[in-house]
Coordinates of C-alpha atoms in Angstrom, one line a residue:
M1 CA 146.0 230.5 41.7
D2 CA 144.2 233.8 40.5
G3 CA 141.5 230.5 39.1
L4 CA 141.4 229.1 42.3
T5 CA 140.5 232.2 44.0
G6 CA 137.6 232.5 41.1
S7 CA 136.5 229.0 41.5
I8 CA 135.9 229.7 45.3
R9 CA 134.3 232.8 44.8
T10 CA 132.2 230.7 41.9
A11 CA 130.6 228.1 43.8
R12 CA 130.1 230.9 46.7
A13 CA 127.9 232.8 44.9
A14 CA 126.3 229.6 43.7
W15 CA 125.7 228.6 47.4
L16 CA 124.4 232.5 47.8
A17 CA 121.5 231.4 45.5
V18 CA 120.9 228.7 46.9
A19 CA 120.2 230.8 50.6
V20 CA 118.7 233.6 48.4
V21 CA 115.7 231.0 46.7
V22 CA 115.3 229.4 49.8
A23 CA 114.4 232.7 51.6
A24 CA 112.6 233.7 49.3
L25 CA 110.6 230.7 49.1
A26 CA 109.4 231.1 52.5
A27 CA 109.8 235.0 52.2
G28 CA 106.3 236.7 52.2
W29 CA 104.1 233.2 52.2
V30 CA 103.4 234.3 55.9
S31 CA 102.9 237.8 55.9
S32 CA 99.5 239.2 54.7
G33 CA 97.5 242.4 54.3
Y34 CA 94.5 243.7 52.4
A35 CA 93.9 246.7 50.6
V36 CA 90.7 248.4 51.1
S37 CA 89.1 250.6 48.0
G38 CA 86.1 253.2 48.7
N39 CA 84.1 254.5 45.0
G40 CA 87.1 256.6 44.2
G41 CA 89.8 254.3 44.5
Q42 CA 91.7 255.9 47.7
I43 CA 94.0 253.0 49.3
A44 CA 92.7 252.8 53.0
D45 CA 94.6 252.1 56.3
A46 CA 93.9 248.1 56.5
N47 CA 93.7 248.0 60.3
L48 CA 90.5 250.2 60.6
P49 CA 88.2 248.7 62.3
A50 CA 84.8 246.7 60.0
P51 CA 81.4 249.2 60.4
T52 CA 79.1 248.2 63.2
S53 CA 76.3 248.9 61.4
S54 CA 73.8 247.4 59.1
P55 CA 76.2 248.3 55.8
K56 CA 77.1 245.1 54.3
I57 CA 81.0 244.9 53.5
A58 CA 82.2 243.4 50.1
A59 CA 85.4 241.7 49.3
V60 CA 86.9 241.2 46.0
I61 CA 89.8 238.5 45.5
D62 CA 91.5 237.8 42.5
C63 CA 90.9 234.4 40.7
H64 CA 93.2 235.0 37.6
G65 CA 95.3 232.9 35.2
M66 CA 96.0 228.9 35.7
I67 CA 94.2 227.1 38.2
D68 CA 96.7 225.1 40.1
E69 CA 96.9 224.0 43.5
G70 CA 98.5 227.7 44.5
L71 CA 95.4 229.0 43.5
Y72 CA 93.3 226.8 45.5
Q73 CA 96.2 227.6 48.5
S74 CA 95.7 231.6 48.3
I75 CA 92.2 231.4 47.5
V76 CA 91.9 230.0 50.6
R77 CA 93.7 232.2 53.3
R78 CA 92.5 235.2 51.4
S79 CA 88.9 234.0 51.6
E80 CA 89.5 233.1 56.0
E81 CA 91.2 237.1 55.7
A82 CA 88.2 238.6 54.1
V83 CA 85.8 236.7 56.8
A84 CA 88.0 237.2 59.8
A85 CA 87.5 240.9 58.5
G86 CA 84.2 240.8 58.4
A87 CA 83.6 240.7 55.4
D88 CA 79.9 239.7 54.6
Y89 CA 80.0 239.7 50.2
L90 CA 83.3 237.9 48.6
F91 CA 83.5 238.5 44.8
Y92 CA 85.5 236.1 43.2
D93 CA 86.9 237.6 40.0
I94 CA 87.1 235.3 37.4
Q95 CA 89.7 235.9 34.7
T96 CA 90.9 232.2 33.5
Y97 CA 91.0 230.0 30.6
G98 CA 90.7 227.1 33.4
G99 CA 94.1 224.9 34.5
R100 CA 93.9 221.6 36.7
V101 CA 90.2 219.8 37.1
D102 CA 91.6 217.9 40.6
S103 CA 92.7 222.1 42.1
A104 CA 89.0 223.6 40.0
D105 CA 87.6 220.7 42.7
E106 CA 89.5 221.6 45.6
I107 CA 88.3 225.5 45.5
S108 CA 84.8 224.4 44.5
K109 CA 84.5 222.6 47.1
Y110 CA 86.1 224.8 49.6
L111 CA 83.5 227.6 48.5
I112 CA 80.3 225.5 49.0
H113 CA 81.2 223.9 52.2
D114 CA 83.2 226.1 53.8
V115 CA 82.8 229.7 52.4
A116 CA 78.8 229.8 51.5
P117 CA 78.4 228.8 55.6
M118 CA 80.5 232.3 56.2
A119 CA 79.4 234.0 53.5
H120 CA 77.9 235.2 50.2
T121 CA 80.0 234.0 47.6
V122 CA 79.4 235.8 43.9
A123 CA 81.2 234.8 40.8
Y124 CA 82.4 238.1 39.3
V125 CA 83.6 237.3 35.6
S126 CA 85.4 240.1 34.5
K127 CA 86.6 238.1 31.5
E128 CA 86.3 235.2 30.5
A129 CA 85.8 232.1 32.8
I130 CA 86.6 228.9 30.8
S131 CA 87.2 225.1 31.2
A132 CA 88.2 224.8 35.0
G133 CA 87.0 228.5 35.7
A134 CA 83.4 227.9 34.8
M135 CA 84.2 224.9 37.4
V136 CA 85.3 227.8 39.9
S137 CA 82.2 230.1 39.1
V138 CA 79.1 228.2 39.3
S139 CA 80.4 227.0 42.7
C140 CA 79.4 230.0 43.8
K141 CA 76.2 231.1 44.9
D142 CA 75.5 234.1 42.6
I143 CA 77.8 234.7 38.8
L144 CA 77.9 237.7 37.5
M145 CA 79.4 238.4 33.9
R146 CA 80.4 242.1 32.7
R147 CA 79.5 242.0 29.2
H148 CA 81.8 240.7 26.2
T149 CA 82.3 237.7 28.6
T150 CA 82.4 234.4 28.1
I151 CA 81.5 230.9 30.3
G152 CA 81.9 227.4 29.6
A153 CA 84.1 225.0 27.5
S154 CA 84.8 223.0 30.6
A155 CA 85.6 219.0 28.5
P156 CA 88.9 217.8 30.1
M157 CA 91.9 217.8 28.4
S158 CA 95.4 216.1 28.6
M159 CA 98.7 217.3 28.3
G160 CA 99.7 213.6 27.3
G161 CA 97.1 213.5 24.1
T162 CA 93.8 212.6 22.9
L163 CA 90.9 211.4 25.6
E164 CA 89.2 208.9 23.9
G165 CA 86.7 206.1 25.1
V166 CA 86.4 204.8 28.7
E167 CA 89.2 206.9 29.6
R168 CA 87.3 210.3 28.4
E169 CA 83.7 209.0 30.2
K170 CA 86.0 208.3 33.5
I171 CA 87.1 211.9 33.7
E172 CA 84.2 213.6 32.2
S173 CA 81.9 211.6 34.7
Y174 CA 83.9 213.1 37.6
V175 CA 83.5 216.4 35.8
R176 CA 80.5 216.2 35.6
S177 CA 79.4 215.1 39.1
V178 CA 81.4 218.4 40.2
F179 CA 79.3 220.4 37.7
S180 CA 75.8 218.8 39.2
R181 CA 76.8 219.1 42.9
A182 CA 77.4 223.2 42.3
A183 CA 73.7 223.1 40.6
E184 CA 72.0 221.6 43.3
A185 CA 74.0 223.9 45.3
N186 CA 73.1 227.2 43.6
G187 CA 70.5 226.7 41.3
Y188 CA 71.8 226.7 38.7
P189 CA 70.2 224.5 35.5
E190 CA 72.5 221.6 35.6
A191 CA 71.7 220.0 32.2
L192 CA 73.6 223.2 30.3
L193 CA 76.0 222.7 33.5
K194 CA 76.9 219.5 32.0
A195 CA 76.5 220.2 28.2
M196 CA 79.4 222.5 28.9
V197 CA 81.9 219.2 29.6
T198 CA 80.4 216.3 27.7
R199 CA 79.8 216.4 23.9
Q200 CA 76.8 213.7 22.2
L201 CA 74.7 215.7 25.0
E202 CA 71.9 217.4 23.8
V203 CA 69.9 219.9 25.8
W204 CA 66.2 221.2 25.0
Q205 CA 64.7 224.6 26.5
V206 CA 60.9 223.8 27.5
K207 CA 58.0 226.7 29.1
N208 CA 56.6 225.1 32.6
R209 CA 53.1 225.9 32.0
A210 CA 52.6 225.9 35.7
T211 CA 55.1 228.7 36.3
G212 CA 55.5 230.7 33.4
Q213 CA 59.6 229.7 33.6
M214 CA 62.0 227.8 31.3
E215 CA 63.4 224.6 32.5
F216 CA 66.4 222.5 30.8
F217 CA 66.8 219.0 29.9
E218 CA 68.7 216.5 28.3
T219 CA 66.8 214.3 25.1
E220 CA 66.2 211.4 27.4
R221 CA 65.1 212.9 30.5
L222 CA 62.0 215.1 28.6
P223 CA 58.7 215.3 30.3
T224 CA 56.1 213.8 28.5
D225 CA 53.1 215.4 30.3
P226 CA 51.9 217.9 27.8
N227 CA 49.5 219.6 30.4
T228 CA 52.2 220.7 32.6
Y229 CA 55.0 221.3 30.0
D230 CA 54.6 223.1 26.5
L231 CA 56.4 220.3 24.1
K232 CA 54.7 221.6 21.0
D233 CA 57.4 224.9 21.7
K234 CA 60.6 223.6 22.9
H235 CA 63.8 224.4 21.2
L236 CA 67.2 222.7 20.7
I237 CA 70.0 224.9 23.3
V238 CA 72.8 222.4 22.8
K239 CA 73.4 219.9 19.7
D240 CA 74.7 216.7 20.1
D241 CA 78.1 217.1 19.2
E242 CA 78.9 221.1 21.0
I243 CA 80.5 222.1 24.1
L244 CA 78.4 224.5 25.5
T245 CA 80.2 228.1 25.6
L246 CA 78.2 230.8 26.8
T247 CA 78.4 234.5 26.2
D248 CA 76.9 236.8 29.2
S249 CA 73.8 237.5 27.4
K250 CA 73.1 234.1 26.8
A251 CA 74.4 233.2 30.2
Y252 CA 71.2 235.9 31.7
E253 CA 69.1 234.2 29.3
Y254 CA 69.2 230.8 30.5
G255 CA 69.7 232.0 34.5
I256 CA 73.3 230.9 34.9
A257 CA 74.5 234.4 35.0
R258 CA 72.1 236.4 37.7
A259 CA 73.0 239.4 36.1
V260 CA 75.1 241.6 33.1
V261 CA 77.0 244.5 34.4
D262 CA 79.1 246.7 33.0
N263 CA 82.4 247.0 36.2
L264 CA 82.1 246.2 39.7
D265 CA 79.8 249.3 41.2
E266 CA 77.0 248.2 38.8
A267 CA 77.2 244.0 40.5
L268 CA 77.5 245.6 43.8
A269 CA 74.1 248.2 43.0
F270 CA 72.2 244.5 41.8
L271 CA 72.7 242.7 44.7
A272 CA 72.1 245.6 46.6
E273 CA 69.0 246.0 45.0
R274 CA 68.1 242.7 44.8
D275 CA 69.0 241.8 48.0
G276 CA 67.8 244.9 49.9
V277 CA 71.1 245.6 51.8
V278 CA 73.5 248.5 51.5
F279 CA 77.1 247.8 50.7
D280 CA 79.4 249.8 53.2
S281 CA 81.2 252.2 50.9
K282 CA 84.4 250.5 51.4
V283 CA 85.4 247.7 49.4
L284 CA 87.9 245.4 49.8
F285 CA 90.2 244.1 48.1
F286 CA 92.8 240.7 48.7
K287 CA 95.4 240.2 45.9
P288 CA 98.3 237.0 45.6
L289 CA 101.4 237.8 47.5
W290 CA 104.4 237.6 45.6
S291 CA 105.9 234.3 46.9
E292 CA 102.1 232.8 46.0
Q293 CA 102.7 234.2 42.4
M294 CA 106.3 232.8 42.0
V295 CA 105.7 229.6 43.2
R296 CA 102.7 229.1 41.2
W297 CA 104.9 229.6 38.4
I298 CA 107.5 227.1 39.4
N299 CA 105.4 224.5 39.4
S300 CA 103.8 225.2 36.1
P301 CA 104.4 222.2 34.0
A302 CA 107.4 223.9 31.7
V303 CA 109.0 224.9 34.4
V304 CA 109.3 221.8 36.0
S305 CA 110.6 220.5 32.8
V306 CA 113.2 222.9 33.2
L307 CA 114.2 222.4 36.9
V308 CA 113.9 218.6 36.0
L309 CA 116.7 219.2 33.2
G310 CA 119.1 221.7 35.2
I311 CA 119.2 218.7 38.5
L312 CA 119.9 216.1 35.6
L313 CA 122.4 218.7 33.7
G314 CA 124.3 219.9 36.9
I315 CA 124.9 216.2 38.1
Y316 CA 125.9 214.7 34.6
V317 CA 128.7 217.6 34.5
E318 CA 130.2 217.3 37.8
M319 CA 130.7 213.4 36.8
N320 CA 132.1 214.3 34.4
T321 CA 134.8 217.1 35.7
P322 CA 137.3 216.6 38.4
G323 CA 136.0 218.3 41.6
L324 CA 133.1 219.6 43.3
G325 CA 131.4 222.7 41.4
V326 CA 129.4 225.0 40.3
P327 CA 127.5 222.3 38.4
S328 CA 126.9 220.3 41.9
L329 CA 125.3 224.0 43.1
L330 CA 123.6 224.4 40.2
A331 CA 121.4 220.8 40.5
I332 CA 121.1 221.5 44.6
L333 CA 119.5 224.7 43.2
C334 CA 117.1 223.6 41.4
L335 CA 116.4 220.5 43.5
V336 CA 115.8 222.9 46.5
I337 CA 113.3 225.4 44.2
L338 CA 111.4 222.1 43.1
V339 CA 111.0 220.2 46.3
G340 CA 110.6 223.7 48.0
S341 CA 108.0 224.8 45.5
R342 CA 105.5 221.3 45.5
Y343 CA 106.0 221.6 50.2
L344 CA 104.4 225.1 50.0
T345 CA 101.2 224.0 47.5
G346 CA 100.8 221.0 49.6
M347 CA 101.9 219.2 46.7
A348 CA 105.2 217.3 49.2
N349 CA 104.4 216.3 52.5
W350 CA 108.1 215.7 54.7
I351 CA 107.6 211.5 54.2
E352 CA 108.4 212.0 50.9
I353 CA 111.1 215.1 51.1
A354 CA 112.7 212.7 53.2
I355 CA 112.7 209.2 51.2
L356 CA 114.2 211.5 48.7
V357 CA 116.9 213.0 51.1
I358 CA 117.7 208.7 51.8
G359 CA 118.0 208.1 48.6
L360 CA 120.3 211.3 47.2
L361 CA 123.0 210.0 51.0
L362 CA 122.8 206.9 49.3
L363 CA 123.6 207.9 46.5
L364 CA 126.3 209.9 47.2
V365 CA 127.4 207.4 49.3
E366 CA 127.6 204.9 46.0
I367 CA 129.5 207.8 44.5
F368 CA 132.5 209.0 47.0
I369 CA 132.7 206.0 49.1
L370 CA 131.5 202.7 47.5
P371 CA 133.5 201.9 44.9
G372 CA 131.7 200.5 41.7
F373 CA 127.5 200.6 41.2
G374 CA 126.0 198.5 43.9
V375 CA 122.7 198.5 46.2
A376 CA 123.3 201.9 47.9
G377 CA 123.3 203.1 44.4
F378 CA 119.6 200.9 43.5
L379 CA 118.5 202.0 46.9
G380 CA 119.6 205.6 46.1
I381 CA 117.9 205.8 42.9
T382 CA 114.9 203.7 43.9
C383 CA 113.8 205.8 47.2
I384 CA 114.8 209.3 44.6
L385 CA 112.2 208.1 42.4
I386 CA 109.6 206.9 44.9
G387 CA 110.4 210.8 46.8
L388 CA 109.6 212.5 43.3
F389 CA 106.7 210.2 42.1
G390 CA 104.8 211.0 45.3
M391 CA 105.1 214.6 44.6
L392 CA 103.0 214.0 42.0
V393 CA 100.1 213.4 44.1
R394 CA 98.5 215.0 46.5
T395 CA 98.6 213.0 49.8
T396 CA 99.0 213.5 54.0
P397 CA 101.6 211.5 55.7
G398 CA 101.4 207.9 56.2
E399 CA 99.1 207.7 53.0
I400 CA 100.3 205.6 50.2
P401 CA 100.6 208.3 47.2
W402 CA 98.8 206.6 44.8
P403 CA 96.2 208.5 42.4
K404 CA 92.5 207.9 44.3
N405 CA 90.1 208.9 41.9
P406 CA 89.8 210.5 37.8
A407 CA 91.3 214.1 38.7
A408 CA 94.2 212.9 40.9
W409 CA 95.5 210.4 37.9
Q410 CA 95.2 213.4 35.6
E411 CA 96.8 215.3 37.6
F412 CA 99.6 212.2 37.9
T413 CA 100.1 211.9 34.6
D414 CA 100.3 215.9 33.6
G415 CA 102.9 215.6 36.5
L416 CA 104.6 212.8 35.2
M417 CA 104.8 214.2 31.6
G418 CA 106.4 217.4 33.1
I419 CA 109.5 215.6 34.4
A420 CA 109.5 212.9 31.4
A421 CA 110.1 216.3 29.3
G422 CA 112.9 217.5 31.6
F423 CA 114.1 213.8 30.9
A424 CA 114.0 214.3 27.5
A425 CA 116.2 217.2 27.4
F426 CA 118.2 215.6 29.4
L427 CA 119.1 212.6 27.3
V428 CA 120.0 214.8 24.0
A429 CA 121.7 217.0 26.0
V430 CA 124.1 214.0 27.3
L431 CA 124.2 213.6 23.5
V432 CA 125.7 217.2 22.6
L433 CA 127.6 217.4 25.4
S434 CA 129.2 213.5 25.2
R435 CA 131.0 214.6 21.5
Y436 CA 131.0 218.5 22.5
M437 CA 131.8 219.4 26.4
D438 CA 135.2 220.3 25.4
R439 CA 134.2 223.0 22.3
I440 CA 131.6 224.3 24.6
P441 CA 133.1 227.2 26.4
L442 CA 130.5 227.1 29.0
F443 CA 131.6 223.7 29.9
R444 CA 135.2 223.7 28.6
S445 CA 136.0 226.2 31.9
F446 CA 134.5 223.9 34.1
V447 CA 137.1 221.5 32.9
L448 CA 140.2 223.9 32.8
S449 CA 139.5 225.6 36.3
S450 CA 139.2 222.6 38.1
A451 CA 142.0 220.9 36.2
L452 CA 144.6 223.6 35.9
D453 CA 143.6 226.0 39.1
R454 CA 143.6 223.0 41.8
P455 CA 146.3 222.2 44.2
G456 CA 147.2 218.6 43.8
R457 CA 145.1 218.3 40.7
S458 CA 147.4 217.3 37.1
T459 CA 145.4 218.5 34.4
A460 CA 144.3 216.2 31.9
A461 CA 145.6 218.5 29.5
V462 CA 149.3 218.4 30.9
A463 CA 151.0 215.4 29.9
S464 CA 154.5 215.9 32.6
K465 CA 154.3 218.2 35.3
E466 CA 157.7 220.2 33.0
N467 CA 154.7 221.9 30.9
A468 CA 151.4 222.2 31.3
S469 CA 151.2 223.5 28.0
V470 CA 152.2 219.8 25.2
P471 CA 148.6 219.3 24.0
L472 CA 146.9 215.0 24.5
A473 CA 147.2 214.3 21.0
T474 CA 151.1 214.5 21.4
T475 CA 151.5 213.2 24.8
F476 CA 148.6 210.4 25.0
A477 CA 147.3 208.4 22.3
P478 CA 144.3 205.6 21.5
G479 CA 145.3 202.7 22.8
Q480 CA 147.8 203.7 25.5
I481 CA 147.5 200.9 28.5
G482 CA 147.2 202.8 31.9
R483 CA 146.0 202.5 35.6
T484 CA 143.7 204.4 37.8
I485 CA 144.9 205.7 40.8
S486 CA 141.7 206.8 41.4
V487 CA 137.8 206.0 41.5
L488 CA 136.4 207.0 38.2
R489 CA 132.3 208.0 38.8
P490 CA 132.9 208.1 35.9
A491 CA 135.1 210.8 36.1
G492 CA 138.8 210.4 37.9
K493 CA 142.4 210.0 37.3
A494 CA 145.1 207.3 35.7
R495 CA 148.9 206.9 35.2
F496 CA 150.4 205.6 31.6
G497 CA 153.8 205.8 32.4
D498 CA 154.9 208.5 34.1
K499 CA 152.7 210.8 33.2
I500 CA 149.3 211.3 35.0
A501 CA 146.3 212.5 33.4
D502 CA 142.1 213.3 34.7
V503 CA 139.8 210.7 32.4
V504 CA 136.1 209.6 31.7
T505 CA 134.7 206.9 31.2
R506 CA 131.8 206.9 28.7
G507 CA 129.7 206.4 31.9
E508 CA 130.2 203.3 33.3
F509 CA 132.2 203.3 37.0
L510 CA 135.4 201.5 37.9
G511 CA 137.4 201.1 40.7
K512 CA 140.7 202.2 41.9
D513 CA 143.9 200.2 40.3
I514 CA 142.1 199.1 37.2
S515 CA 143.7 198.4 34.1
V516 CA 142.4 201.2 31.2
K517 CA 142.5 201.6 28.0
I518 CA 142.8 205.2 26.1
L519 CA 139.9 205.3 23.4
E520 CA 139.7 208.3 22.4
V521 CA 141.7 211.6 22.9
R522 CA 139.6 215.1 22.0
G523 CA 140.7 218.5 22.9
N524 CA 141.0 218.3 26.5
R525 CA 138.6 214.9 26.6
I526 CA 140.5 211.8 27.6
V527 CA 137.7 208.9 27.1
V528 CA 139.0 205.5 28.6
A529 CA 137.3 202.1 28.9
A530 CA 138.5 199.4 31.2
E531 CA 141.2 197.0 29.5
L532 CA 139.7 193.3 28.5
R533 CA 142.3 191.1 28.2
E534 CA 142.7 187.7 26.6
T535 CA 143.2 184.4 28.4

């Protein structure tokens, strides 16, 4: 009875954990707010009215860590709040080594098309703007870099291995077009930005005689008029085997950074002098919500792999132990976290979630209602796969979940790698558990409590009703013939003579009243298979 009570408490605790995680994914997402800081860093009331005089309001929005869909959603939310609060200059504090190309492109388009018409955008590189971070930076009207920072190195990479040949050129062409778009919109040297993406691209610095300015050209686009350009004094800036990465001083020298500063106050002073404006003494700071940070962490490839492993492992252990207990709740918890986080970042829409739920229901019908494995099980697995794969590509309801551009393909393959890693880990876990499940204390406790503590259940260790402690090996033996008294999915019950025991197959599903033969008796585990009679 104590074991039954403990199992109920464990199940309640697991369901409570599911509810807590669901609430955590939703909590805070709708809440918002910002801090206001003066020169001394004093926090002021966020509800203070915006100044009515001419001073310009500056707002700072962090762009830290991996660039992903979660960061894009967070930047959109905070930018809209900053503009609504009356901000005239939006400073995006860049500290990143890169991330997803598609997410960086979404941020780039948002900054150029949606934010720039309403406020002046500034990329404030406080540490580094590498890879996708450079893409976000050049999408702002101005780039201001702190001393001893870097920008560039934006060649696309793949989680699945090295990009070569046509595949590399396809994705590089896409990324170059994003940088070219930003160069045209914000007046940066296009040749240098493209050199951050592609090797085999030489870039020369040539002086324009008429303006006295230094301009940059790819080798095949070098000017030929010696009267307009000083062709004898040209300088090779980027060799054909290099990916361009610039320090703060070089970025300033080449016209990518507008200024090099020591801190945010110097950045404000530079813009105030250049633009002839006065900034309000209060600077607005818009920080990401804790829920946004949590969802971003959950959607990282490593965590996705762990969640996939938890789902598959929970289902496997549940199917190999009697009853409905903690393993199934673990699988449900991992599934709720995975789907919920994808939904909150816009990667999953209601159609994909509905398909996934239908697949799960069909699979449950196949396992608990219909004997064997037939149409319902096949359709269930198909719907589950469609739902999961659909969540790897950002689509709107009604769209076919299929990558439509190189960045989307990159996103799809990276997500697929995360799922594949979780599945590979599951296969390894199955190999281990199939041999040692009864020896691992954690999993053995599931089997024992399920068998010993539940009313109406005979344990796999029970040889007779009189003695529940008799070792299995003294009661059951390989080769012994019996009949199933329940459906094996693949765990269930079988009768051997006047003894009833919990048994498990090696993966196959068997119906009720099927003749079975014991293949192996190990510890608390009886492995059976359908008996094949000679005719």
